[in-house]
JSON list of C-alpha atoms in Angstrom, two decimals:
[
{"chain": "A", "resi": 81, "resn": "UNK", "atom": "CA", "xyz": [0.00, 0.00, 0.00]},
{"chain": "A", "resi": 82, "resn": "UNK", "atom": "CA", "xyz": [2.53, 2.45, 0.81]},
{"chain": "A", "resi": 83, "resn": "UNK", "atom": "CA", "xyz": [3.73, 2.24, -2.81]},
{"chain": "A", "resi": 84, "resn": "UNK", "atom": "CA", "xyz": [1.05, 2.54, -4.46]},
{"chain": "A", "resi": 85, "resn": "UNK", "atom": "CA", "xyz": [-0.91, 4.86, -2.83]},
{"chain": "A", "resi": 86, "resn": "UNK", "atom": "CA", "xyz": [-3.59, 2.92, -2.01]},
{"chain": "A", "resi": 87, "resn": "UNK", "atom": "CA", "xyz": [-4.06, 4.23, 1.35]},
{"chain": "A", "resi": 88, "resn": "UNK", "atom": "CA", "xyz": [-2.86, 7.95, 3.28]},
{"chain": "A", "resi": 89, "resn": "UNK", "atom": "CA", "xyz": [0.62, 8.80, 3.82]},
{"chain": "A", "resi": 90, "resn": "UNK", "atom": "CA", "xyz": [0.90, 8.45, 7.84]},
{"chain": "A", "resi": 91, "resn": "UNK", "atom": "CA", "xyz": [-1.46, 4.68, 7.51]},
{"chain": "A", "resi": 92, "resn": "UNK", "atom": "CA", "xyz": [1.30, 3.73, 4.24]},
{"chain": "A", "resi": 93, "resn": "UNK", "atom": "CA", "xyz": [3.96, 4.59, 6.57]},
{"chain": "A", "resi": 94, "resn": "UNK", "atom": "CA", "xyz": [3.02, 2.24, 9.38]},
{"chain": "A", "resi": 95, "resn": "UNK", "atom": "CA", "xyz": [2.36, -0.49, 7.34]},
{"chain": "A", "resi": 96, "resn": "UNK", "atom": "CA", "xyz": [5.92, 0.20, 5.63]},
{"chain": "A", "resi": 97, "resn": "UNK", "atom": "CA", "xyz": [7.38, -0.34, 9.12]},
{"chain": "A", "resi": 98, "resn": "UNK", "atom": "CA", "xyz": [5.68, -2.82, 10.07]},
{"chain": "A", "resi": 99, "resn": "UNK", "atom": "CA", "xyz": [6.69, -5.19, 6.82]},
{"chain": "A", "resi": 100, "resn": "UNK", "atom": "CA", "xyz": [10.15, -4.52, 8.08]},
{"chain": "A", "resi": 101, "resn": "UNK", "atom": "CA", "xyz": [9.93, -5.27, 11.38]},
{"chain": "A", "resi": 102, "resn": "UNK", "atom": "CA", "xyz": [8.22, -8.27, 10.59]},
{"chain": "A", "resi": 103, "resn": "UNK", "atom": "CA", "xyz": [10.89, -9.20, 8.01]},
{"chain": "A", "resi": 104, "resn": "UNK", "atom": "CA", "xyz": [13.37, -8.30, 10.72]},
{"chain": "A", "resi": 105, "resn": "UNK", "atom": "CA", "xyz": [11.45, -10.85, 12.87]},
{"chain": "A", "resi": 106, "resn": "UNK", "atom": "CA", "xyz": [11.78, -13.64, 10.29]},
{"chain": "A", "resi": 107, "resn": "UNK", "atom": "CA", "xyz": [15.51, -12.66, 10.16]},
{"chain": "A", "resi": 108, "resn": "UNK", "atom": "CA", "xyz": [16.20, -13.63, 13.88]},
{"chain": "A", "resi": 109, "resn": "UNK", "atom": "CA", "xyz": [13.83, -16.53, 14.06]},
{"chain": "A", "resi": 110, "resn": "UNK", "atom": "CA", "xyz": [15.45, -18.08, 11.11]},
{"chain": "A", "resi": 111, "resn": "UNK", "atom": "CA", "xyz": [19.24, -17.95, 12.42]},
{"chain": "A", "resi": 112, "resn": "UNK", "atom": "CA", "xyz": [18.21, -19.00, 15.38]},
{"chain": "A", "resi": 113, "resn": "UNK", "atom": "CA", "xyz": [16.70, -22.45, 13.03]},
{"chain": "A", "resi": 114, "resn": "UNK", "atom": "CA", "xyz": [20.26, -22.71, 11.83]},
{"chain": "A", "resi": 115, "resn": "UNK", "atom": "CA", "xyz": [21.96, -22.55, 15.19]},
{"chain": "A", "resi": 116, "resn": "UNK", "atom": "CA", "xyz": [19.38, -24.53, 16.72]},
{"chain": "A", "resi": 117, "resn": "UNK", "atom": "CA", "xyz": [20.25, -27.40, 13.67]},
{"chain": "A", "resi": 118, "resn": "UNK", "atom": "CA", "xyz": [23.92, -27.08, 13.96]},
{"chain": "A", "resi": 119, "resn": "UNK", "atom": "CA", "xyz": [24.19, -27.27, 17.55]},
{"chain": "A", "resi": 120, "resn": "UNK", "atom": "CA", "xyz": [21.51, -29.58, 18.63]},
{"chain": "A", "resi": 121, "resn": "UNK", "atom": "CA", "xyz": [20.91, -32.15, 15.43]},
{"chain": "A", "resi": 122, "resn": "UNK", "atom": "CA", "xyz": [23.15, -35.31, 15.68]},
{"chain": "A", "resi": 123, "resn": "UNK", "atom": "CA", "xyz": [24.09, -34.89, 11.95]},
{"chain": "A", "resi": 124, "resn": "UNK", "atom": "CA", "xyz": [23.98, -30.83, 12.66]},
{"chain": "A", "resi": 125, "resn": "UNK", "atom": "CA", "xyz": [27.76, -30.07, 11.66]},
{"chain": "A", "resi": 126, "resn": "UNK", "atom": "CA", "xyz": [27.46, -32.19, 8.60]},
{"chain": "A", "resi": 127, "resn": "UNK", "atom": "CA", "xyz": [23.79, -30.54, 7.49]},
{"chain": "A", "resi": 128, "resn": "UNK", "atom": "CA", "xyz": [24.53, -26.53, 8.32]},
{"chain": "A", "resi": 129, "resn": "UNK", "atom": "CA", "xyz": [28.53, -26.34, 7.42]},
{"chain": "A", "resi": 130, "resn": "UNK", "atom": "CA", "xyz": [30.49, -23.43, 9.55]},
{"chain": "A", "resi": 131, "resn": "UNK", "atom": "CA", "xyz": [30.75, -21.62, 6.24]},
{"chain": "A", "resi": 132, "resn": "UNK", "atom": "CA", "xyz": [27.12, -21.34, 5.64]},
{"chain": "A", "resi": 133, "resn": "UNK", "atom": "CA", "xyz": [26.84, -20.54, 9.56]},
{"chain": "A", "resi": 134, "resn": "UNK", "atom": "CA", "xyz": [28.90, -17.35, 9.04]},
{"chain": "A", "resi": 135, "resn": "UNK", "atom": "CA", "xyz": [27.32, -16.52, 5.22]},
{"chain": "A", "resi": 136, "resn": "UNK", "atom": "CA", "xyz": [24.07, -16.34, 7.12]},
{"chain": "A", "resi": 137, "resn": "UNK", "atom": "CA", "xyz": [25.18, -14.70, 10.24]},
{"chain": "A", "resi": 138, "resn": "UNK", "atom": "CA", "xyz": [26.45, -11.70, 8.01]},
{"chain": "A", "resi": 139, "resn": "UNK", "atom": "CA", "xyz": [23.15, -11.61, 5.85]},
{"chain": "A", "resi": 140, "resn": "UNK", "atom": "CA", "xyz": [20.77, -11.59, 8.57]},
{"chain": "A", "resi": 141, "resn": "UNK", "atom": "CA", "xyz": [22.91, -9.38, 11.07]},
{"chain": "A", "resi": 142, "resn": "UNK", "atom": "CA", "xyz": [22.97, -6.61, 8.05]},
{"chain": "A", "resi": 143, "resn": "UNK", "atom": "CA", "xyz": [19.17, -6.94, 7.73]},
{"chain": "A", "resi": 144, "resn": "UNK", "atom": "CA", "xyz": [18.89, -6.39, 11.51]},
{"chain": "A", "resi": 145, "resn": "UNK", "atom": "CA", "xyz": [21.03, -3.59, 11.99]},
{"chain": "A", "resi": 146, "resn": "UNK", "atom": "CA", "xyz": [20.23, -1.24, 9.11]},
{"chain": "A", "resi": 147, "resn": "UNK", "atom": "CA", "xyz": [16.52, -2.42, 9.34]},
{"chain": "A", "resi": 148, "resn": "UNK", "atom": "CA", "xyz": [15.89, -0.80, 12.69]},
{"chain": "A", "resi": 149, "resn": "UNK", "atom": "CA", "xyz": [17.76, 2.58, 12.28]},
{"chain": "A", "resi": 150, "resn": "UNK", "atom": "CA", "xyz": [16.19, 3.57, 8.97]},
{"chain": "A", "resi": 151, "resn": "UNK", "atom": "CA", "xyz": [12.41, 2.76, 10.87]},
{"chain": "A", "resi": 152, "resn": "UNK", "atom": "CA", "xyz": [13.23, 4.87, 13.73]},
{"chain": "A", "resi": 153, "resn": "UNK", "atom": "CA", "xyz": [14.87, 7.53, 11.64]},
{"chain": "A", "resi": 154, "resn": "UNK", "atom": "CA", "xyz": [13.88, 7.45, 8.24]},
{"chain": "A", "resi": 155, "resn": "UNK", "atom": "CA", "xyz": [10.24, 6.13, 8.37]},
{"chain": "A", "resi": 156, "resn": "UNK", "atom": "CA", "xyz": [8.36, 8.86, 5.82]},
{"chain": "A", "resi": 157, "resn": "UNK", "atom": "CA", "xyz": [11.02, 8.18, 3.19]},
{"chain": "A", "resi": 158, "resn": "UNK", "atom": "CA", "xyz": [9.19, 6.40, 0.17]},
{"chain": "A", "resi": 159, "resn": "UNK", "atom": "CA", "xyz": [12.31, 5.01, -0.64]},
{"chain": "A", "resi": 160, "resn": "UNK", "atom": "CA", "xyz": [12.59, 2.84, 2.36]},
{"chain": "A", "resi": 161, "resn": "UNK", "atom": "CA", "xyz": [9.01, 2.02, 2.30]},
{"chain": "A", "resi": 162, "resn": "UNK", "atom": "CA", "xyz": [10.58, 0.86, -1.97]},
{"chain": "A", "resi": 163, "resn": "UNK", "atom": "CA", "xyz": [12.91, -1.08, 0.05]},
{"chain": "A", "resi": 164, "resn": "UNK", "atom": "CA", "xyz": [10.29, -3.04, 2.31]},
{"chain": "A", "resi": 165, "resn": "UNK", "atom": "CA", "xyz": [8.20, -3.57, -0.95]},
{"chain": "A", "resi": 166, "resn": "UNK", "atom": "CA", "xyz": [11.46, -5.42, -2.30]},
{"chain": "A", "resi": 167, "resn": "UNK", "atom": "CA", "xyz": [12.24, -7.34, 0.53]},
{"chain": "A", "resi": 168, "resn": "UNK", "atom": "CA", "xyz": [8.92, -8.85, 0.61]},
{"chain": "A", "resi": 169, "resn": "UNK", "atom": "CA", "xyz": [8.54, -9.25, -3.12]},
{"chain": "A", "resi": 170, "resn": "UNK", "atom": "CA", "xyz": [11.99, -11.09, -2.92]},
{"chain": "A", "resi": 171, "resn": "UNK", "atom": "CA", "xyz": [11.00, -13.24, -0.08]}
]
């Protein structure tokens, strides 16, 4: 909704934020999947490698940091509420 219009600028806005928070959400619950399989599977070093460990770890720790700031700071700016509308669409 936010970009397209479909609904006013303050209501676009929250829904914006609240696609990334929720995406920020999915972030942390799914590396904590991976450690949980790593550390607590029998076959969890062989399944979830260290290398994919730290690929993901990097990926969903960038997500989380710059996800938070640009809400708090930045949340009227159509081209983060772009950025949510790519994330999802990507997802």
């Amino acid at each position: 909704p936010a970009i397209f219009r479909l609904v006013d600028d303050r209501t676009a806005s929250s829904l914006a934020c609240l696609g990334i928070l929720s995406e920020m959400g999915w972030e942390i619950e799914d590396m904590i999947s991976w450690l949980y399989k790593r550390y607590y599977l029998p076959d969890g070093k062989a399944k979830v490698p260290k290398e994919l460990l730290i690929l993901l770890s990097i990926h969903h720790s960038m997500t989380t940091l710059l996800g938070l700031p640009m809400v708090l700071h930045y949340r009227n700016l159509r081209a983060l509420h772009w950025l949510c509308f790519d994330l999802q669409i990507a997802a």
